Structure formats: structure tokens, C-alpha cells
Short mmCIF file of C-alpha atoms and ligand atoms in Angstrom, two decimals:
data_model
loop_
_atom_site.label_atom_id
_atom_site.label_comp_id
_atom_site.label_asym_id
_atom_site.label_seq_id
_atom_site.Cartn_x
_atom_site.Cartn_y
_atom_site.Cartn_z
CA MET E 1 -28.70 -16.92 -11.89
CA PHE E 2 -26.49 -19.99 -11.60
CA ILE E 3 -24.61 -20.21 -8.29
CA THR E 4 -22.15 -22.95 -7.38
CA LEU E 5 -20.66 -23.83 -4.01
CA GLU E 6 -17.17 -25.27 -4.07
CA GLY E 7 -14.58 -26.29 -1.53
CA PRO E 8 -12.35 -29.08 -0.30
CA ASP E 9 -13.79 -32.04 1.63
CA GLY E 10 -14.74 -30.95 5.15
CA SER E 11 -15.25 -27.31 4.16
CA GLY E 12 -18.87 -27.50 5.34
CA LYS E 13 -20.51 -26.78 1.96
CA SER E 14 -23.35 -29.18 2.38
CA THR E 15 -24.34 -27.68 5.78
CA GLN E 16 -24.73 -24.27 4.12
CA VAL E 17 -27.09 -25.23 1.31
CA ALA E 18 -30.37 -25.79 3.21
CA PRO E 19 -30.32 -22.55 5.26
CA LEU E 20 -29.34 -20.55 2.16
CA VAL E 21 -32.18 -22.04 0.12
CA GLU E 22 -34.64 -21.34 2.92
CA PHE E 23 -33.43 -17.76 3.27
CA LEU E 24 -33.68 -17.04 -0.47
CA ARG E 25 -37.17 -18.54 -0.65
CA GLN E 26 -38.25 -16.36 2.29
CA GLN E 27 -37.03 -13.37 0.28
CA GLY E 28 -39.38 -14.41 -2.53
CA TYR E 29 -36.94 -16.09 -4.90
CA SER E 30 -37.55 -19.37 -6.66
CA VAL E 31 -34.58 -21.67 -5.95
CA LEU E 32 -33.51 -25.08 -7.18
CA PRO E 33 -30.87 -26.73 -4.98
CA THR E 34 -28.95 -29.62 -6.46
CA ARG E 35 -25.74 -31.53 -5.85
CA GLU E 36 -22.94 -33.20 -7.75
CA PRO E 37 -22.39 -35.92 -8.63
CA GLY E 38 -26.10 -36.71 -8.73
CA GLY E 39 -29.25 -34.63 -8.90
CA THR E 40 -31.28 -36.62 -11.43
CA VAL E 41 -32.33 -40.28 -11.52
CA ILE E 42 -29.63 -41.07 -14.08
CA SER E 43 -26.99 -38.91 -12.37
CA ASP E 44 -27.70 -40.56 -9.00
CA GLN E 45 -27.08 -43.97 -10.56
CA VAL E 46 -23.75 -42.71 -11.88
CA ARG E 47 -22.98 -41.29 -8.41
CA ASN E 48 -23.47 -44.77 -6.98
CA VAL E 49 -21.00 -46.26 -9.44
CA LEU E 50 -18.51 -43.50 -8.61
CA LEU E 51 -18.73 -43.25 -4.84
CA ASN E 52 -20.60 -46.08 -3.17
CA ARG E 53 -19.23 -49.33 -4.53
CA PRO E 54 -16.13 -50.90 -3.00
CA GLU E 55 -15.94 -53.35 -5.94
CA ASN E 56 -15.24 -50.34 -8.22
CA SER E 57 -12.00 -49.44 -6.44
CA ALA E 58 -9.97 -50.39 -9.55
CA MET E 59 -11.67 -47.67 -11.60
CA HIS E 60 -9.27 -46.03 -14.05
CA PRO E 61 -8.86 -42.25 -13.58
CA ARG E 62 -10.13 -41.58 -17.12
CA THR E 63 -13.21 -43.69 -16.45
CA GLU E 64 -13.78 -41.71 -13.27
CA ILE E 65 -13.55 -38.38 -15.07
CA LEU E 66 -15.96 -39.45 -17.79
CA LEU E 67 -18.47 -40.65 -15.21
CA PHE E 68 -18.33 -37.34 -13.32
CA LEU E 69 -18.94 -35.62 -16.64
CA ALA E 70 -21.73 -38.00 -17.66
CA SER E 71 -23.53 -37.28 -14.40
CA ARG E 72 -23.06 -33.54 -14.95
CA ALA E 73 -24.21 -33.55 -18.60
CA GLN E 74 -27.52 -35.12 -17.57
CA LEU E 75 -27.97 -32.73 -14.64
CA VAL E 76 -27.33 -29.67 -16.83
CA GLU E 77 -29.80 -30.64 -19.55
CA GLU E 78 -32.52 -32.18 -17.40
CA ARG E 79 -32.61 -29.72 -14.51
CA ILE E 80 -30.21 -26.78 -14.51
CA ARG E 81 -30.85 -25.27 -17.96
CA PRO E 82 -34.66 -25.58 -17.80
CA ALA E 83 -34.69 -23.97 -14.34
CA LEU E 84 -32.46 -21.09 -15.42
CA LEU E 85 -34.71 -20.49 -18.43
CA GLU E 86 -37.66 -20.07 -16.04
CA GLY E 87 -35.75 -17.49 -14.01
CA THR E 88 -35.13 -19.85 -11.09
CA ILE E 89 -31.92 -19.47 -9.07
CA VAL E 90 -29.96 -22.71 -9.35
CA LEU E 91 -27.73 -23.48 -6.39
CA CYS E 92 -25.39 -26.36 -7.13
CA ASP E 93 -23.27 -28.08 -4.48
CA ARG E 94 -20.15 -28.74 -6.62
CA TYR E 95 -19.88 -28.33 -10.40
CA ALA E 96 -17.19 -28.23 -13.11
CA ASP E 97 -14.63 -26.53 -10.85
CA SER E 98 -14.63 -29.66 -8.64
CA THR E 99 -13.30 -31.65 -11.60
CA LEU E 100 -10.57 -29.08 -12.23
CA ALA E 101 -9.66 -28.96 -8.52
CA TYR E 102 -9.75 -32.72 -7.77
CA GLN E 103 -8.88 -34.45 -11.04
CA GLY E 104 -6.76 -31.58 -12.40
CA TYR E 105 -4.88 -29.91 -9.55
CA GLY E 106 -5.31 -32.88 -7.16
CA HIS E 107 -4.52 -35.84 -9.43
CA GLY E 108 -2.47 -34.02 -12.03
CA VAL E 109 -4.67 -34.52 -15.11
CA ASP E 110 -3.91 -31.90 -17.78
CA LEU E 111 -6.06 -28.82 -17.11
CA ASP E 112 -6.61 -27.85 -20.75
CA THR E 113 -7.78 -31.37 -21.59
CA LEU E 114 -10.20 -31.21 -18.68
CA ARG E 115 -11.45 -27.78 -19.73
CA SER E 116 -12.38 -28.99 -23.20
CA LEU E 117 -14.07 -32.10 -21.82
CA LEU E 118 -15.97 -29.91 -19.37
CA ALA E 119 -17.08 -27.53 -22.11
CA PHE E 120 -18.45 -30.53 -24.04
CA ALA E 121 -20.18 -32.07 -21.00
CA THR E 122 -21.86 -28.85 -19.85
CA GLY E 123 -22.61 -27.48 -23.32
CA GLY E 124 -20.55 -24.49 -22.19
CA LEU E 125 -22.76 -23.59 -19.21
CA GLN E 126 -20.74 -21.63 -16.63
CA PRO E 127 -21.84 -20.41 -13.20
CA ASP E 128 -22.52 -16.69 -12.71
CA LEU E 129 -21.21 -16.85 -9.15
CA THR E 130 -19.00 -19.44 -7.46
CA ILE E 131 -18.56 -19.38 -3.71
CA LEU E 132 -15.41 -21.07 -2.45
CA LEU E 133 -15.46 -22.28 1.14
CA ASP E 134 -11.77 -22.24 1.86
CA VAL E 135 -10.48 -24.53 4.59
CA SER E 136 -7.06 -25.96 5.42
CA PRO E 137 -6.61 -29.69 4.77
CA GLU E 138 -5.86 -30.26 8.47
CA GLU E 139 -9.14 -28.66 9.56
CA GLY E 140 -11.05 -30.43 6.76
CA LEU E 141 -9.66 -33.79 7.84
CA ARG E 142 -10.34 -33.08 11.51
CA ARG E 143 -13.98 -32.33 10.72
CA ARG E 144 -14.37 -35.43 8.60
CA LYS E 145 -12.90 -37.61 11.33
CA LYS E 146 -15.27 -36.04 13.91
CA GLY E 147 -14.08 -36.95 17.36
CA GLY E 148 -10.66 -38.36 16.61
CA GLY E 149 -9.40 -41.63 15.15
CA GLU E 150 -5.78 -42.67 14.78
CA TRP E 151 -3.45 -40.71 12.54
CA ASN E 152 -2.12 -42.94 9.74
CA ARG E 153 -0.09 -42.92 6.55
CA LEU E 154 -3.19 -42.55 4.41
CA ASP E 155 -3.99 -39.33 6.23
CA ALA E 156 -0.61 -37.89 5.26
CA PHE E 157 -1.33 -38.82 1.63
CA ALA E 158 -4.80 -37.33 1.93
CA LEU E 159 -3.42 -34.09 3.39
CA ALA E 160 -1.01 -33.58 0.49
CA PHE E 161 -3.79 -34.29 -2.01
CA HIS E 162 -6.23 -31.94 -0.31
CA GLU E 163 -3.60 -29.23 -0.11
CA ARG E 164 -3.23 -29.42 -3.91
CA VAL E 165 -7.02 -29.29 -4.26
CA ARG E 166 -7.18 -26.23 -1.99
CA GLN E 167 -4.39 -24.42 -3.83
CA GLY E 168 -6.09 -25.24 -7.13
CA TYR E 169 -9.32 -23.68 -5.96
CA LEU E 170 -7.50 -20.57 -4.76
CA GLU E 171 -5.64 -20.25 -8.06
CA MET E 172 -8.87 -20.51 -10.07
CA ALA E 173 -10.54 -17.95 -7.79
CA HIS E 174 -7.71 -15.50 -8.29
CA GLN E 175 -7.77 -16.02 -12.06
CA GLN E 176 -11.48 -15.11 -12.31
CA PRO E 177 -12.20 -12.76 -9.41
CA GLY E 178 -15.45 -11.54 -11.02
CA ARG E 179 -17.02 -14.99 -10.80
CA TRP E 180 -15.52 -16.27 -7.53
CA HIS E 181 -15.99 -15.18 -3.95
CA ILE E 182 -13.77 -16.74 -1.28
CA VAL E 183 -15.22 -17.32 2.19
CA ASP E 184 -12.99 -18.28 5.11
CA ALA E 185 -14.61 -21.55 6.17
CA HIS E 186 -12.65 -21.74 9.44
CA GLN E 187 -15.28 -19.36 10.83
CA SER E 188 -18.40 -20.64 12.58
CA PRO E 189 -21.13 -22.04 10.30
CA ASP E 190 -23.35 -19.04 11.17
CA MET E 191 -20.69 -16.53 10.13
CA VAL E 192 -20.08 -18.44 6.90
CA GLN E 193 -23.84 -18.46 6.20
CA SER E 194 -24.20 -14.75 6.74
CA GLU E 195 -21.27 -13.96 4.44
CA ILE E 196 -22.73 -16.21 1.74
CA ARG E 197 -26.13 -14.53 2.06
CA GLN E 198 -24.58 -11.10 1.70
CA VAL E 199 -22.63 -11.93 -1.43
CA VAL E 200 -25.57 -13.73 -3.06
CA LEU E 201 -28.00 -10.88 -2.31
CA SER E 202 -25.55 -8.33 -3.68
CA ARG E 203 -25.62 -10.12 -7.05
CA LEU E 204 -29.38 -10.70 -7.33
CA GLN E 205 -32.11 -8.57 -8.86
CA PRO E 206 -35.11 -8.15 -6.54
CA PRO E 207 -37.49 -11.14 -6.87
CA ALA E 208 -39.87 -10.69 -9.81
CA ALA E 209 -43.04 -10.71 -7.67
CA ASN E 210 -41.74 -7.81 -5.52
CA ARG E 211 -40.52 -5.66 -8.35
CA ILE E 212 -42.18 -2.26 -8.64
CA LEU E 213 -43.07 -1.69 -12.28
P1 TYD Q 301 -19.66 -36.00 -1.61
O1 TYD Q 301 -20.06 -37.13 -0.73
O2 TYD Q 301 -20.68 -35.31 -2.41
O3 TYD Q 301 -18.81 -34.96 -0.76
P2 TYD Q 301 -18.95 -33.42 -0.49
O4 TYD Q 301 -20.03 -33.28 0.54
O5 TYD Q 301 -17.59 -33.04 0.00
O6 TYD Q 301 -19.28 -32.73 -1.79
O7 TYD Q 301 -18.51 -36.59 -2.52
C1 TYD Q 301 -18.05 -35.95 -3.58
C2 TYD Q 301 -16.59 -36.33 -3.73
O8 TYD Q 301 -16.30 -36.42 -5.11
C3 TYD Q 301 -15.68 -35.28 -3.13
O9 TYD Q 301 -14.56 -35.87 -2.50
C4 TYD Q 301 -15.20 -34.52 -4.35
C5 TYD Q 301 -15.24 -35.55 -5.44
N1 TYD Q 301 -15.46 -35.00 -6.78
C6 TYD Q 301 -14.45 -35.08 -7.72
O10 TYD Q 301 -13.36 -35.61 -7.43
N2 TYD Q 301 -14.66 -34.56 -8.99
C7 TYD Q 301 -15.84 -33.99 -9.34
O11 TYD Q 301 -16.01 -33.54 -10.51
C8 TYD Q 301 -16.90 -33.91 -8.36
C9 TYD Q 301 -18.23 -33.31 -8.70
C10 TYD Q 301 -16.67 -34.43 -7.10
#
């Protein structure tokens, strides 16, 4: 079972991964957590080029997209597919829908072009379940700024961008309701965790070791 966690910046995704993994392992499931961009030695190097280097600020949007996809292609083939073949639950913090939400809905890159690039990069691998942590851009920004900071023009730009990202996620979720589950991420982290656990458990078969034959 391939599960992805998606959501705008500040939605609290990353906080939810560790307790979910621990819970599923306690239930007897084998789980591989991973994150995007990154998750393999090669993908982590690409992540560095994408996110951690001020000297790369002039990166062209097409270069950026191809790097996100390069990181993902390696992650899919090196870790995700082999784990799924062994019956392990793969829990990925961001996946292809992040590219559609950020580069597509957020930056305005043509969605159909992105979809065909994504199909190539992932070899067509789609999640079985995608959990969307939905949060307003204002709340997301407030969390990221933790404890204040001056309001500035960049924040206004960021809010408009993150609103497009959020609406993009919601649109995708409504288009494929069988794959997506929307969680209201304005709730406390504990409430969000318990809702995620419920939806994940409802989709899983009992762990192999516990199955009565
Ligand atoms: P990261 O530090 O992992 O943030 P988060 O904890 O919110 O996931 O940074 C990932 C950033 O990269 C985030 O702002 C979303 C963005 N991103 C894209 O724009 N496109 C993509 O395909 C992916 C995977 C991430």
C-alpha cells in the first residue's frame, strides 16, 4: 500500500509522519517512511541543489521541475517500488501531487504537460491513498513564522501563491475522491493524527503475521 501525505507549507505534515509510522509498526505492519524531494543518496543531493543553495536562486522553472522529477524517479525505483513489492507500506511525505499543486496550480505550469512528465518520472506509479492536510495560507504562514516577525510585501505574495496551491490540492482531491482524504489541519496535532490513523487503518488489510489462515 502506497500512502502519500500532501499539504501546503505549514500544514504540519512532517510532524505527523513519525507518530503514524510508530503506530503502524506497533500494529504489526512493516512501514517505510520517506520524504520528497530526497529519500535516497542521489535524491538528497538533488534536494540540496533545489532547496539549500542561495547561489541557485536564478534556477529556471523548467530546471526546477526536472530536478524535482529526477529526485522522484530515483526514489521510486530505488526504494518505493522494491518496498511495495515486499508488501511494505510506503508512507511518503510529498509526491507527484506536490508538483501539480506547486508548479502547476501555484506557478501556472500547464497541468497536462506536468502530468505526462510525472507519468514518465514515476513510471506511472500512483499512490493508493493520499491524505491532504488542509490549512489556510494565513495559518500556514503563521506557523512557519513561529512567534511573529514583521509582515512584509513578500508575505502577501506568498499568501496568494499558497492560496493557489491550497485550492489546487482541494480541486485534485474532489476530482479523485476515492484516492484522497481531506483532513482539517487547523485542528490540534493529536486530532489530526487520530483522524489519519483511522483512515489509514480502514484501508489496510490486517498485518500478514496476524492473519488467521
Ligand atoms: P520541505 O522543506 O520538504 O518542506 P515541507 O516540510 O513543507 O514538505 O520543502 C519542500 C518544498 O518544496 C515545499 O515548499 C514544497 C516544494 N515542492 C515543490 O514545489 N514541488 C515538488 O514537487 C515537491 C516535492 C516539493
